[in-house]
Short mmCIF file of C-alpha atoms and ligand atoms in Angstrom, two decimals:
data_model
loop_
_atom_site.label_atom_id
_atom_site.label_comp_id
_atom_site.label_asym_id
_atom_site.label_seq_id
_atom_site.Cartn_x
_atom_site.Cartn_y
_atom_site.Cartn_z
CA MET A 1 71.08 24.60 -41.33
CA ARG A 2 68.33 26.11 -43.52
CA ALA A 3 66.04 23.84 -45.53
CA ALA A 4 62.74 23.88 -47.40
CA VAL A 5 60.39 22.09 -45.03
CA VAL A 6 56.92 20.65 -45.64
CA THR A 7 54.99 20.32 -42.38
CA SER A 8 51.58 19.52 -43.84
CA PHE A 9 50.63 18.10 -47.25
CA GLY A 10 48.81 20.67 -49.34
CA THR A 11 50.84 23.57 -47.96
CA PRO A 12 53.99 24.73 -49.82
CA PRO A 13 57.34 24.21 -48.11
CA SER A 14 58.89 27.16 -46.30
CA CYS A 15 62.51 27.94 -45.49
CA GLN A 16 63.17 26.95 -41.86
CA ASP A 17 65.91 25.75 -39.54
CA PHE A 18 66.35 21.99 -39.82
CA PRO A 19 68.74 19.53 -38.15
CA VAL A 20 71.85 18.64 -40.16
CA PRO A 21 71.40 14.99 -41.21
CA VAL A 22 73.92 12.39 -40.09
CA PRO A 23 75.30 9.76 -42.53
CA GLY A 24 73.97 6.31 -41.65
CA ALA A 25 75.96 4.13 -44.08
CA PRO A 26 79.59 4.09 -45.33
CA SER A 27 78.51 5.03 -48.87
CA GLN A 28 76.59 8.07 -47.59
CA GLU A 29 78.16 11.50 -47.55
CA LEU A 30 77.02 14.85 -46.19
CA VAL A 31 77.06 17.11 -49.22
CA GLU A 32 76.84 20.89 -49.65
CA VAL A 33 73.90 21.44 -51.97
CA VAL A 34 74.52 23.94 -54.76
CA ALA A 35 71.30 23.60 -56.79
CA ALA A 36 68.11 21.49 -56.74
CA GLY A 37 65.44 21.46 -59.46
CA LEU A 38 61.77 22.14 -58.77
CA HIS A 39 60.37 19.40 -61.04
CA PRO A 40 56.71 18.26 -61.17
CA ARG A 41 57.90 15.08 -59.40
CA VAL A 42 59.16 17.27 -56.51
CA ARG A 43 55.80 19.02 -56.31
CA SER A 44 53.98 15.67 -56.05
CA GLN A 45 56.55 14.50 -53.47
CA ALA A 46 55.86 17.63 -51.37
CA ALA A 47 52.11 17.18 -51.81
CA GLY A 48 52.33 13.55 -50.64
CA SER A 49 50.63 12.49 -53.86
CA HIS A 50 53.46 10.65 -55.66
CA TYR A 51 53.13 6.87 -55.85
CA THR A 52 56.32 6.50 -53.79
CA SER A 53 55.04 8.77 -50.96
CA SER A 54 55.36 7.33 -47.44
CA ASP A 55 53.17 10.10 -45.89
CA GLU A 56 55.95 10.91 -43.40
CA LEU A 57 56.33 14.51 -42.19
CA PRO A 58 58.24 16.79 -41.85
CA LEU A 59 59.68 16.41 -45.29
CA VAL A 60 62.47 18.24 -47.12
CA PRO A 61 61.58 18.01 -50.84
CA GLY A 62 63.98 17.57 -53.77
CA ILE A 63 64.81 14.38 -55.63
CA ASP A 64 68.08 15.38 -57.30
CA GLY A 65 70.57 18.21 -57.53
CA VAL A 66 74.13 19.36 -57.79
CA GLY A 67 76.38 19.34 -54.75
CA ARG A 68 79.94 19.94 -53.59
CA PHE A 69 81.34 16.68 -52.18
CA ALA A 70 84.00 16.23 -49.47
CA ASP A 71 86.71 15.56 -52.09
CA GLY A 72 85.99 18.96 -53.65
CA THR A 73 84.22 17.58 -56.74
CA LEU A 74 81.03 19.06 -58.08
CA ARG A 75 78.57 16.25 -58.78
CA TYR A 76 75.04 15.68 -59.99
CA PHE A 77 73.22 13.34 -57.61
CA VAL A 78 69.94 11.45 -57.50
CA LEU A 79 68.38 10.75 -54.12
CA PRO A 80 66.48 7.61 -53.14
CA ASP A 81 62.90 7.93 -51.78
CA THR A 82 63.61 9.90 -48.62
CA THR A 83 62.23 12.64 -46.38
CA MET A 84 65.69 14.31 -46.42
CA GLY A 85 65.59 15.80 -49.90
CA ALA A 86 67.87 18.13 -51.85
CA MET A 87 66.30 21.51 -51.01
CA ALA A 88 68.54 22.22 -48.04
CA GLU A 89 71.97 23.66 -47.37
CA ARG A 90 73.19 20.10 -46.91
CA THR A 91 71.83 16.65 -47.63
CA LEU A 92 72.86 12.99 -47.54
CA VAL A 93 73.93 11.44 -50.81
CA ASP A 94 74.90 7.88 -51.67
CA VAL A 95 78.10 8.54 -53.61
CA ARG A 96 77.24 5.68 -55.99
CA ARG A 97 74.22 7.70 -57.12
CA SER A 98 76.30 10.67 -58.26
CA VAL A 99 78.32 11.68 -61.29
CA VAL A 100 81.28 14.07 -61.31
CA LEU A 101 80.70 17.21 -63.38
CA PRO A 102 83.49 19.04 -65.16
CA GLU A 103 84.66 22.28 -63.47
CA GLY A 104 82.95 25.18 -65.14
CA THR A 105 79.65 23.34 -65.53
CA ASP A 106 76.70 25.55 -64.66
CA PRO A 107 75.10 23.75 -61.69
CA VAL A 108 71.77 25.53 -62.19
CA VAL A 109 71.52 24.30 -65.78
CA ILE A 110 72.36 20.72 -64.76
CA ALA A 111 69.88 20.77 -61.86
CA ALA A 112 67.19 22.15 -64.19
CA ALA A 113 67.78 19.79 -67.09
CA MET A 114 68.77 16.33 -65.89
CA ASN A 115 65.32 15.21 -64.67
CA PRO A 116 63.24 16.42 -67.64
CA ALA A 117 65.90 15.40 -70.21
CA MET A 118 66.37 11.99 -68.59
CA SER A 119 62.68 11.20 -69.16
CA SER A 120 63.05 10.86 -72.93
CA TRP A 121 66.73 9.81 -72.89
CA VAL A 122 66.03 6.78 -70.69
CA ALA A 123 62.75 6.00 -72.48
CA LEU A 124 64.49 5.78 -75.86
CA ARG A 125 67.65 4.09 -74.61
CA ARG A 126 66.26 1.69 -72.02
CA ARG A 127 62.60 0.90 -72.79
CA ILE A 128 62.60 0.18 -76.51
CA SER A 129 65.07 -0.73 -79.25
CA PHE A 130 65.30 2.71 -80.77
CA GLU A 131 67.14 2.92 -84.07
CA ALA A 132 68.69 5.89 -85.83
CA GLY A 133 66.43 7.23 -88.54
CA GLN A 134 63.18 6.27 -86.81
CA SER A 135 60.46 8.87 -86.51
CA VAL A 136 59.16 10.09 -83.18
CA LEU A 137 56.00 11.86 -82.03
CA VAL A 138 56.35 13.82 -78.80
CA LEU A 139 52.90 14.14 -77.28
CA GLY A 140 52.88 17.10 -74.89
CA ALA A 141 55.94 18.81 -76.34
CA THR A 142 55.48 22.24 -74.75
CA GLY A 143 56.63 21.51 -71.19
CA ASN A 144 60.25 21.29 -70.04
CA ALA A 145 60.46 17.51 -70.56
CA GLY A 146 58.56 17.61 -73.86
CA ARG A 147 60.71 20.39 -75.32
CA LEU A 148 63.84 18.48 -74.35
CA ALA A 149 62.38 15.22 -75.73
CA VAL A 150 62.31 16.78 -79.20
CA GLU A 151 66.02 17.64 -78.89
CA VAL A 152 67.01 14.37 -77.19
CA ALA A 153 65.29 12.33 -79.92
CA LYS A 154 67.25 14.25 -82.56
CA HIS A 155 70.46 13.87 -80.58
CA LEU A 156 69.92 10.09 -80.39
CA GLY A 157 69.45 9.89 -84.15
CA ALA A 158 65.73 10.29 -84.80
CA GLY A 159 64.95 10.95 -88.46
CA ARG A 160 61.76 12.99 -88.15
CA VAL A 161 60.38 14.45 -84.95
CA ILE A 162 56.80 15.64 -84.71
CA ALA A 163 55.90 17.82 -81.74
CA ALA A 164 52.29 17.98 -80.53
CA GLY A 165 51.06 20.25 -77.76
CA ARG A 166 48.21 22.51 -76.78
CA ARG A 167 49.91 25.93 -76.86
CA ALA A 168 50.54 27.27 -80.34
CA ASP A 169 53.06 29.91 -79.17
CA ARG A 170 55.21 27.31 -77.42
CA LEU A 171 54.95 24.88 -80.34
CA ALA A 172 56.12 27.60 -82.71
CA ALA A 173 59.29 28.04 -80.63
CA LEU A 174 60.32 24.39 -81.05
CA SER A 175 62.97 24.92 -83.68
CA SER A 176 64.31 21.33 -83.51
CA ALA A 177 60.97 19.77 -84.49
CA ASP A 178 60.41 18.87 -88.14
CA VAL A 179 56.65 19.32 -87.79
CA THR A 180 54.47 20.84 -85.07
CA VAL A 181 50.78 20.17 -84.65
CA SER A 182 48.24 21.30 -82.08
CA LEU A 183 46.44 18.76 -79.94
CA GLY A 184 42.92 18.29 -81.26
CA ASP A 185 43.97 19.31 -84.80
CA GLU A 186 42.62 16.69 -87.16
CA ARG A 187 45.92 16.75 -89.09
CA LEU A 188 47.58 14.90 -86.19
CA GLY A 189 46.51 11.50 -87.58
CA GLU A 190 47.86 12.46 -90.99
CA VAL A 191 51.26 13.86 -90.00
CA ALA A 192 51.95 11.25 -87.32
CA ALA A 193 50.43 8.21 -89.02
CA GLU A 194 53.77 6.59 -89.87
CA VAL A 195 55.72 7.28 -86.66
CA ASP A 196 57.74 4.49 -85.05
CA VAL A 197 57.76 5.85 -81.51
CA VAL A 198 55.50 8.05 -79.37
CA ILE A 199 56.91 9.67 -76.24
CA ASP A 200 53.80 10.54 -74.26
CA TYR A 201 53.72 13.17 -71.49
CA LEU A 202 49.93 13.59 -71.54
CA TRP A 203 47.86 10.42 -71.05
CA GLY A 204 44.15 11.07 -70.32
CA GLU A 205 41.76 11.92 -73.16
CA PRO A 206 44.38 13.54 -75.47
CA THR A 207 46.31 10.25 -75.53
CA ALA A 208 43.23 8.16 -76.31
CA GLU A 209 42.35 10.59 -79.12
CA ALA A 210 45.89 10.68 -80.53
CA MET A 211 46.15 6.88 -80.42
CA ARG A 212 42.92 6.53 -82.40
CA ALA A 213 44.15 9.09 -84.94
CA VAL A 214 47.63 7.59 -85.40
CA VAL A 215 46.46 3.99 -85.68
CA THR A 216 43.61 4.88 -88.04
CA GLY A 217 45.88 6.91 -90.31
CA ARG A 218 48.57 4.22 -90.61
CA SER A 219 49.16 2.94 -94.13
CA ASP A 220 51.23 -0.06 -93.01
CA ARG A 221 49.55 -1.75 -90.04
CA ASP A 222 52.46 -4.21 -89.76
CA ARG A 223 54.92 -1.46 -88.95
CA PRO A 224 55.76 -1.60 -85.22
CA LEU A 225 54.65 1.35 -83.10
CA SER A 226 56.12 1.80 -79.61
CA TRP A 227 54.08 4.08 -77.38
CA ILE A 228 56.07 5.10 -74.30
CA GLU A 229 54.05 6.50 -71.39
CA VAL A 230 56.30 8.95 -69.52
CA GLY A 231 54.03 11.58 -67.96
CA SER A 232 50.36 12.13 -67.22
CA VAL A 233 49.75 15.89 -67.16
CA ALA A 234 46.37 15.46 -68.89
CA GLY A 235 45.08 12.67 -66.64
CA PRO A 236 46.09 9.62 -64.62
CA THR A 237 43.92 7.24 -66.66
CA ALA A 238 43.11 6.98 -70.38
CA ALA A 239 40.36 5.15 -72.27
CA ILE A 240 42.63 3.18 -74.59
CA PRO A 241 40.62 1.88 -77.56
CA SER A 242 40.92 -1.91 -77.68
CA ALA A 243 40.81 -1.80 -81.49
CA ALA A 244 44.07 0.19 -81.53
CA LEU A 245 45.86 -2.76 -79.95
CA ARG A 246 44.38 -5.21 -82.42
CA ALA A 247 44.55 -3.11 -85.57
CA ALA A 248 48.23 -2.17 -85.43
CA ARG A 249 51.50 -3.57 -84.12
CA LEU A 250 51.20 -1.28 -81.13
CA GLN A 251 53.04 -1.89 -77.89
CA ILE A 252 52.51 0.38 -74.90
CA VAL A 253 55.25 0.59 -72.27
CA GLY A 254 55.95 2.97 -69.42
CA SER A 255 59.25 4.57 -68.54
CA GLY A 256 60.17 5.92 -65.11
CA GLN A 257 61.26 5.08 -61.60
CA GLY A 258 60.40 1.39 -61.19
CA SER A 259 59.93 0.38 -64.81
CA VAL A 260 63.59 1.25 -65.39
CA PRO A 261 65.95 -0.19 -62.76
CA THR A 262 67.88 2.45 -60.80
CA ARG A 263 71.19 1.01 -62.02
CA ASP A 264 70.09 1.56 -65.63
CA ILE A 265 69.09 5.15 -64.90
CA LEU A 266 72.42 5.77 -63.15
CA ALA A 267 74.30 4.28 -66.09
CA GLU A 268 72.79 6.92 -68.39
CA LEU A 269 73.70 9.92 -66.20
CA PRO A 270 77.30 10.57 -67.34
CA ALA A 271 76.50 10.69 -71.06
CA LEU A 272 73.52 12.96 -70.55
CA ALA A 273 75.45 15.26 -68.19
CA GLU A 274 78.14 15.54 -70.85
CA VAL A 275 75.65 16.53 -73.55
CA ILE A 276 74.09 19.18 -71.29
CA THR A 277 77.50 20.51 -70.18
CA ALA A 278 78.59 20.77 -73.81
CA GLY A 279 75.53 22.94 -74.49
CA GLY A 280 73.88 20.27 -76.64
CA LEU A 281 70.37 20.99 -75.35
CA GLN A 282 68.49 24.26 -74.94
CA ILE A 283 67.72 24.76 -71.26
CA ASP A 284 65.59 27.54 -69.81
CA ALA A 285 66.45 27.66 -66.10
CA ARG A 286 66.02 30.26 -63.34
CA ALA A 287 67.73 30.16 -59.97
CA VAL A 288 65.62 31.01 -56.90
CA PRO A 289 67.23 31.42 -53.45
CA LEU A 290 66.21 28.85 -50.84
CA ALA A 291 64.74 31.65 -48.71
CA GLU A 292 62.15 32.23 -51.47
CA VAL A 293 61.11 28.59 -51.84
CA GLU A 294 57.52 29.23 -50.72
CA ALA A 295 57.00 31.84 -53.46
CA ALA A 296 58.68 29.56 -56.02
CA TRP A 297 56.12 26.85 -55.25
CA LYS A 298 53.31 29.18 -56.28
CA GLU A 299 54.85 29.76 -59.73
CA THR A 300 53.46 27.01 -61.92
CA ASP A 301 54.14 28.41 -65.39
CA ALA A 302 56.14 25.77 -67.27
CA SER A 303 58.15 28.13 -69.47
CA GLN A 304 61.20 27.89 -67.20
CA ARG A 305 62.47 25.25 -64.79
CA LEU A 306 63.00 26.84 -61.38
CA VAL A 307 66.07 25.76 -59.44
CA ILE A 308 66.43 26.30 -55.69
CA THR A 309 69.90 27.52 -54.68
CA PRO A 310 70.77 27.32 -50.96
N1 LIG B 1 58.81 9.09 -66.18
C1 LIG B 1 59.85 9.90 -66.08
O1 LIG B 1 61.00 9.47 -66.12
C2 LIG B 1 59.62 11.38 -65.97
C3 LIG B 1 60.69 12.26 -65.78
C4 LIG B 1 60.44 13.64 -65.77
C5 LIG B 1 59.11 14.10 -65.90
N2 LIG B 1 58.11 13.19 -66.02
C6 LIG B 1 56.70 13.62 -66.14
O2 LIG B 1 56.53 14.29 -67.39
C7 LIG B 1 55.49 15.25 -67.26
C8 LIG B 1 55.98 16.61 -67.77
O3 LIG B 1 57.07 17.04 -66.95
P1 LIG B 1 57.73 18.47 -67.21
O4 LIG B 1 58.94 18.52 -66.40
O5 LIG B 1 57.79 18.75 -68.67
O6 LIG B 1 56.59 19.43 -66.61
P2 LIG B 1 56.33 20.95 -66.95
O7 LIG B 1 57.57 21.61 -67.37
O8 LIG B 1 55.56 21.49 -65.80
O9 LIG B 1 55.40 20.91 -68.24
C9 LIG B 1 54.13 20.42 -68.22
C10 LIG B 1 53.45 20.74 -69.54
O10 LIG B 1 52.26 20.00 -69.62
C11 LIG B 1 51.35 20.75 -70.38
N3 LIG B 1 49.99 20.36 -69.99
C12 LIG B 1 49.44 20.39 -68.77
N4 LIG B 1 48.17 19.95 -68.83
C13 LIG B 1 47.95 19.63 -70.13
C14 LIG B 1 46.83 19.14 -70.83
N5 LIG B 1 45.69 18.87 -70.21
N6 LIG B 1 46.95 18.93 -72.15
C15 LIG B 1 48.09 19.22 -72.78
N7 LIG B 1 49.19 19.69 -72.18
C16 LIG B 1 49.10 19.90 -70.86
C17 LIG B 1 51.59 22.19 -70.06
O11 LIG B 1 51.19 22.75 -71.25
P3 LIG B 1 51.09 24.23 -71.74
O12 LIG B 1 52.45 24.53 -72.32
O13 LIG B 1 50.03 24.12 -72.74
O14 LIG B 1 50.73 25.03 -70.52
C18 LIG B 1 53.10 22.20 -69.75
O15 LIG B 1 53.79 22.66 -70.86
C19 LIG B 1 55.07 15.23 -65.79
O16 LIG B 1 53.97 14.36 -65.68
C20 LIG B 1 56.27 14.63 -65.10
O17 LIG B 1 55.94 14.02 -63.88
C21 LIG B 1 58.33 11.86 -66.07
#
């Protein structure tokens, strides 16, 4: 079969012949892959730089996707940490890590949206006690996950959603946000001072700066503030001011693979798939044939989520 294959870390995968994998457990099934998203997590998997990397090569990248199963159903699936990923004509899926999609669902849209949308969905539903009416700041709202976080927060009942990001043109396009503000704009502390929740895709210096601004601007220091660390596009470490933790009822938690048990992530899949299938979120996806995977890897503009289609 054909697959995207990484033979050395630091070099993009290329489309090559690859042995068809053989199921090794009763719950495993050989599935025909229909679509697999090229998420940042897949890039770090292929680069060997993700915290779950085992450094094993060759590696077929892809952490999730949509596939046709032996019973004829079209399902969204999530793979475990494996070197046999989703960017191949066929892959091995544990059926328990899949959810049946209604016929007529666009597999490219599902493959594009589930991973970035899940980041905020799981954060709000599984890492904090989020209540309808609460206000949310999305820090780093211009990427695929950030844009969807604005919509997911609204969908889950957020009262006011503030979107902060570095690109003014992309911020202006966020029609679901109540307020948009550029990173580094001194108004950030003012407009976000009373938020209940921060969904943070940035980390690094912008997070340290935003945390100082939000905590300093707060009129009611007793009001709880949940800061959920979800991504780190601006840096793997941040100089968190100690005073922020003392001066406000601030709790910092992370949300992702590990901090949320796999069973909890799986339990959220059906509801999210339903919302996406019903057209409840705006998704900008582009299908790229498997044969062009190497070129797709070189496209790093975040305006669209690329989806590899075998
Ligand atoms: N924990 C989880 O469950 C989970 C799940 C999915 C994703 N994630 C993580 O979330 C992050 C975003 O994912 P994504 O799918 O949205 O990626 P994406 O579509 O590639 O978007 C990344 C965005 O980050 C912005 N950016 C990059 N460097 C920046 C900086 N220094 N300051 C401000 N903005 C910066 C870019 O901004 P411009 O628009 O300005 O170019 C781009 O819009 C990644 O770290 C990813 O690994 C976590």
